[in-house]
Amino acid sequence: MVDPKMRRRALVSSTLGTCIEWYDFYVYGVAAAIILNVQFFPNASPFVGILLSFSTYAIGFAARPIGGIIFAHFGDRLGRKKMLMITLGLMGTGTFLIGILPTYNTIGIAAPILLVLLRIVQGIGVGGEWGGAALMATEFAPAKKRGFFGSWPQIGVPVGTLLANGAFFIMGGLITPEAFIAWGWRIPFLISIVLVAISFYIRSKVAESPVFEEIKRKGEIEKLPVVKVIKTRPLIILKVVMMRFAENANYYIYTTFLLAYGPAILLEKNSILLATMIMAGLGVFSIPFWGWVSDRWGRRYTVMAGAVTMLVMAFPFFWAVQTGDFFMVLLVLILTCNIGRDLCYSVEPAYFTELFEPKLRYSGASVGPQVAAVFAGGFAPLVATLLIGPEFDRYWLVAVYMVLTSLITLAGAFWSPETAPRVRLRRGLSAEYDPIANK
């Protein structure tokens, strides 16, 4: 029997920790779109500078599977809590050091090299964070409420987006453009260390996952859990990758790429930041709501509904942005993100953990999502920039790319089993999906 007090504490610590980690990860994304090209690639043209800046952004995503594999291995062997403490420290250290990193004008080519290395540290940290936070939330949750409980760590993304955009929005309003370029851009990176310290303290007060404690008691710990899950569950991992594709790729187009595209078509940068902040704030409510819906409606249909919404909205997203009207931009962000993307994203912790047996769960719930993060989210701003061209006039190619990612997710959900206990019972199946019997 799980102590209700410890259940609440686990939920709060998982949610707060992911908020801080995603703030760290996204503060880099905002900076990559608006300032890092100037500071670390000053000799490149504006378009090439953005490409180089987004390339360093993508490197953080490329490092995520490394973090996912490393921390999944030890998370399935040593416990969820220990890994979450380490990932938080990695992420916070990487972000703080970026805030004090000398620029190209100070140390030359060493500056972008060090920037890339610190981005890799960030990627490794967040790659190990996601699976552990998802497990802590869902393994403490009541069986019929895993969708709702699991969705709470997911609000780390909108909160992180809100805080990251807000930090740059505030700095841009408080100081002159010259001061922002000189030193103001560093402040959002530096304040991360305070947020990390608070989260570290709260996480230290949480017990280990009861599911892991049971695995340890039974002596069922795997020696090489990542290898085992890849060898025995390759199709499930592929389905997870597919189901994460659309929400991951499209979200970074809606947010990070938009910060580069908007000003190119004379849409004010602060208007984009403000609209993104409002959308992110709404995500704090929409994500738990869709998680609650998935407990009643089913995981598969929730993901499919989100994929269809993103598919339908791919072209209207650009048409709305091109009007230059703040309220049109806000409306389209709500439709694409708070409805389309959040339908998919809210379900992932519950769905992905339910697809794997407990002793392989950290590995299974980490490898697939982090592989998807590389091929979908990490390269999405870079791919979108290449597709749209130096004149920013081929938006329809980016929209087609968004449609294709949505089709991949739709196919992945259609191919996957239903795991929500209430829905399975309504269909006359056993409440718990059995991963072992359904390889």
PDB file of N, CA and C in Angstrom, residues 256-295:
ATOM      1  N   THR A 256      10.426  27.090 -31.044  1.00  0.00           N
ATOM      2  CA  THR A 256      11.789  27.528 -31.359  1.00  0.00           C
ATOM      3  C   THR A 256      11.914  28.088 -32.776  1.00  0.00           C
ATOM      4  N   PHE A 257      11.480  27.334 -33.790  1.00  0.00           N
ATOM      5  CA  PHE A 257      11.601  27.806 -35.172  1.00  0.00           C
ATOM      6  C   PHE A 257      10.797  29.087 -35.396  1.00  0.00           C
ATOM      7  N   LEU A 258       9.650  29.199 -34.744  1.00  0.00           N
ATOM      8  CA  LEU A 258       8.803  30.380 -34.905  1.00  0.00           C
ATOM      9  C   LEU A 258       9.537  31.661 -34.505  1.00  0.00           C
ATOM     10  N   LEU A 259      10.455  31.550 -33.525  1.00  0.00           N
ATOM     11  CA  LEU A 259      11.213  32.724 -33.090  1.00  0.00           C
ATOM     12  C   LEU A 259      12.184  33.211 -34.161  1.00  0.00           C
ATOM     13  N   ALA A 260      12.581  32.314 -35.060  1.00  0.00           N
ATOM     14  CA  ALA A 260      13.434  32.728 -36.178  1.00  0.00           C
ATOM     15  C   ALA A 260      12.594  33.131 -37.383  1.00  0.00           C
ATOM     16  N   TYR A 261      11.483  32.416 -37.622  1.00  0.00           N
ATOM     17  CA  TYR A 261      10.640  32.680 -38.788  1.00  0.00           C
ATOM     18  C   TYR A 261       9.824  33.963 -38.639  1.00  0.00           C
ATOM     19  N   GLY A 262       9.253  34.169 -37.442  1.00  0.00           N
ATOM     20  CA  GLY A 262       8.377  35.316 -37.216  1.00  0.00           C
ATOM     21  C   GLY A 262       9.021  36.658 -37.549  1.00  0.00           C
ATOM     22  N   PRO A 263      10.174  36.974 -36.947  1.00  0.00           N
ATOM     23  CA  PRO A 263      10.816  38.257 -37.263  1.00  0.00           C
ATOM     24  C   PRO A 263      11.197  38.387 -38.742  1.00  0.00           C
ATOM     25  N   ALA A 264      11.459  37.269 -39.413  1.00  0.00           N
ATOM     26  CA  ALA A 264      11.822  37.322 -40.838  1.00  0.00           C
ATOM     27  C   ALA A 264      10.648  37.790 -41.697  1.00  0.00           C
ATOM     28  N   ILE A 265       9.413  37.601 -41.187  1.00  0.00           N
ATOM     29  CA  ILE A 265       8.234  38.084 -41.922  1.00  0.00           C
ATOM     30  C   ILE A 265       7.593  39.272 -41.192  1.00  0.00           C
ATOM     31  N   LEU A 266       8.443  39.945 -40.398  1.00  0.00           N
ATOM     32  CA  LEU A 266       8.070  41.188 -39.713  1.00  0.00           C
ATOM     33  C   LEU A 266       7.055  41.006 -38.597  1.00  0.00           C
ATOM     34  N   LEU A 267       7.036  39.826 -37.997  1.00  0.00           N
ATOM     35  CA  LEU A 267       6.226  39.602 -36.795  1.00  0.00           C
ATOM     36  C   LEU A 267       7.126  39.866 -35.593  1.00  0.00           C
ATOM     37  N   GLU A 268       6.719  40.775 -34.733  1.00  0.00           N
ATOM     38  CA  GLU A 268       7.570  41.221 -33.627  1.00  0.00           C
ATOM     39  C   GLU A 268       7.937  40.058 -32.704  1.00  0.00           C
ATOM     40  N   LYS A 269       9.227  39.989 -32.355  1.00  0.00           N
ATOM     41  CA  LYS A 269       9.744  38.890 -31.548  1.00  0.00           C
ATOM     42  C   LYS A 269       9.069  38.820 -30.181  1.00  0.00           C
ATOM     43  N   ASN A 270       8.841  39.963 -29.538  1.00  0.00           N
ATOM     44  CA  ASN A 270       8.207  39.947 -28.225  1.00  0.00           C
ATOM     45  C   ASN A 270       6.761  39.477 -28.301  1.00  0.00           C
ATOM     46  N   SER A 271       6.102  39.701 -29.434  1.00  0.00           N
ATOM     47  CA  SER A 271       4.737  39.191 -29.620  1.00  0.00           C
ATOM     48  C   SER A 271       4.747  37.666 -29.654  1.00  0.00           C
ATOM     49  N   ILE A 272       5.765  37.107 -30.311  1.00  0.00           N
ATOM     50  CA  ILE A 272       5.889  35.646 -30.363  1.00  0.00           C
ATOM     51  C   ILE A 272       6.163  35.104 -28.965  1.00  0.00           C
ATOM     52  N   LEU A 273       7.077  35.734 -28.252  1.00  0.00           N
ATOM     53  CA  LEU A 273       7.400  35.293 -26.893  1.00  0.00           C
ATOM     54  C   LEU A 273       6.159  35.335 -26.007  1.00  0.00           C
ATOM     55  N   LEU A 274       5.380  36.414 -26.095  1.00  0.00           N
ATOM     56  CA  LEU A 274       4.184  36.558 -25.263  1.00  0.00           C
ATOM     57  C   LEU A 274       3.134  35.509 -25.619  1.00  0.00           C
ATOM     58  N   ALA A 275       2.895  35.301 -26.908  1.00  0.00           N
ATOM     59  CA  ALA A 275       1.917  34.292 -27.336  1.00  0.00           C
ATOM     60  C   ALA A 275       2.360  32.903 -26.883  1.00  0.00           C
ATOM     61  N   THR A 276       3.651  32.622 -27.005  1.00  0.00           N
ATOM     62  CA  THR A 276       4.182  31.324 -26.580  1.00  0.00           C
ATOM     63  C   THR A 276       4.035  31.150 -25.071  1.00  0.00           C
ATOM     64  N   MET A 277       4.249  32.216 -24.319  1.00  0.00           N
ATOM     65  CA  MET A 277       4.105  32.152 -22.867  1.00  0.00           C
ATOM     66  C   MET A 277       2.660  31.865 -22.466  1.00  0.00           C
ATOM     67  N   ILE A 278       1.697  32.498 -23.135  1.00  0.00           N
ATOM     68  CA  ILE A 278       0.282  32.249 -22.827  1.00  0.00           C
ATOM     69  C   ILE A 278      -0.080  30.808 -23.154  1.00  0.00           C
ATOM     70  N   MET A 279       0.359  30.337 -24.336  1.00  0.00           N
ATOM     71  CA  MET A 279       0.115  28.953 -24.724  1.00  0.00           C
ATOM     72  C   MET A 279       0.707  27.989 -23.689  1.00  0.00           C
ATOM     73  N   ALA A 280       1.942  28.267 -23.261  1.00  0.00           N
ATOM     74  CA  ALA A 280       2.598  27.406 -22.282  1.00  0.00           C
ATOM     75  C   ALA A 280       1.849  27.424 -20.950  1.00  0.00           C
ATOM     76  N   GLY A 281       1.382  28.600 -20.547  1.00  0.00           N
ATOM     77  CA  GLY A 281       0.599  28.690 -19.314  1.00  0.00           C
ATOM     78  C   GLY A 281      -0.663  27.856 -19.371  1.00  0.00           C
ATOM     79  N   LEU A 282      -1.329  27.866 -20.512  1.00  0.00           N
ATOM     80  CA  LEU A 282      -2.526  27.036 -20.683  1.00  0.00           C
ATOM     81  C   LEU A 282      -2.182  25.557 -20.650  1.00  0.00           C
ATOM     82  N   GLY A 283      -0.956  25.221 -21.089  1.00  0.00           N
ATOM     83  CA  GLY A 283      -0.530  23.828 -21.078  1.00  0.00           C
ATOM     84  C   GLY A 283      -0.483  23.221 -19.688  1.00  0.00           C
ATOM     85  N   VAL A 284      -0.290  24.051 -18.682  1.00  0.00           N
ATOM     86  CA  VAL A 284      -0.290  23.574 -17.299  1.00  0.00           C
ATOM     87  C   VAL A 284      -1.649  22.943 -16.953  1.00  0.00           C
ATOM     88  N   PHE A 285      -2.708  23.405 -17.618  1.00  0.00           N
ATOM     89  CA  PHE A 285      -4.051  22.872 -17.382  1.00  0.00           C
ATOM     90  C   PHE A 285      -4.454  21.836 -18.438  1.00  0.00           C
ATOM     91  N   SER A 286      -4.081  22.082 -19.691  1.00  0.00           N
ATOM     92  CA  SER A 286      -4.519  21.173 -20.759  1.00  0.00           C
ATOM     93  C   SER A 286      -3.856  19.805 -20.655  1.00  0.00           C
ATOM     94  N   ILE A 287      -2.587  19.732 -20.267  1.00  0.00           N
ATOM     95  CA  ILE A 287      -1.893  18.446 -20.209  1.00  0.00           C
ATOM     96  C   ILE A 287      -2.499  17.520 -19.148  1.00  0.00           C
ATOM     97  N   PRO A 288      -2.695  17.968 -17.886  1.00  0.00           N
ATOM     98  CA  PRO A 288      -3.361  17.070 -16.923  1.00  0.00           C
ATOM     99  C   PRO A 288      -4.790  16.712 -17.346  1.00  0.00           C
ATOM    100  N   PHE A 289      -5.480  17.657 -18.008  1.00  0.00           N
ATOM    101  CA  PHE A 289      -6.841  17.357 -18.456  1.00  0.00           C
ATOM    102  C   PHE A 289      -6.841  16.221 -19.473  1.00  0.00           C
ATOM    103  N   TRP A 290      -5.969  16.296 -20.472  1.00  0.00           N
ATOM    104  CA  TRP A 290      -5.923  15.227 -21.470  1.00  0.00           C
ATOM    105  C   TRP A 290      -5.415  13.932 -20.862  1.00  0.00           C
ATOM    106  N   GLY A 291      -4.548  14.018 -19.843  1.00  0.00           N
ATOM    107  CA  GLY A 291      -4.132  12.804 -19.140  1.00  0.00           C
ATOM    108  C   GLY A 291      -5.310  12.141 -18.454  1.00  0.00           C
ATOM    109  N   TRP A 292      -6.154  12.957 -17.831  1.00  0.00           N
ATOM    110  CA  TRP A 292      -7.375  12.460 -17.191  1.00  0.00           C
ATOM    111  C   TRP A 292      -8.311  11.846 -18.238  1.00  0.00           C
ATOM    112  N   VAL A 293      -8.414  12.497 -19.383  1.00  0.00           N
ATOM    113  CA  VAL A 293      -9.254  11.975 -20.464  1.00  0.00           C
ATOM    114  C   VAL A 293      -8.757  10.615 -20.926  1.00  0.00           C
ATOM    115  N   SER A 294      -7.432  10.448 -21.003  1.00  0.00           N
ATOM    116  CA  SER A 294      -6.885   9.183 -21.504  1.00  0.00           C
ATOM    117  C   SER A 294      -7.217   8.007 -20.589  1.00  0.00           C
ATOM    118  N   ASP A 295      -7.407   8.264 -19.284  1.00  0.00           N
ATOM    119  CA  ASP A 295      -7.808   7.196 -18.367  1.00  0.00           C
ATOM    120  C   ASP A 295      -9.209   6.690 -18.686  1.00  0.00           C
TER     121      ASP A 295
END
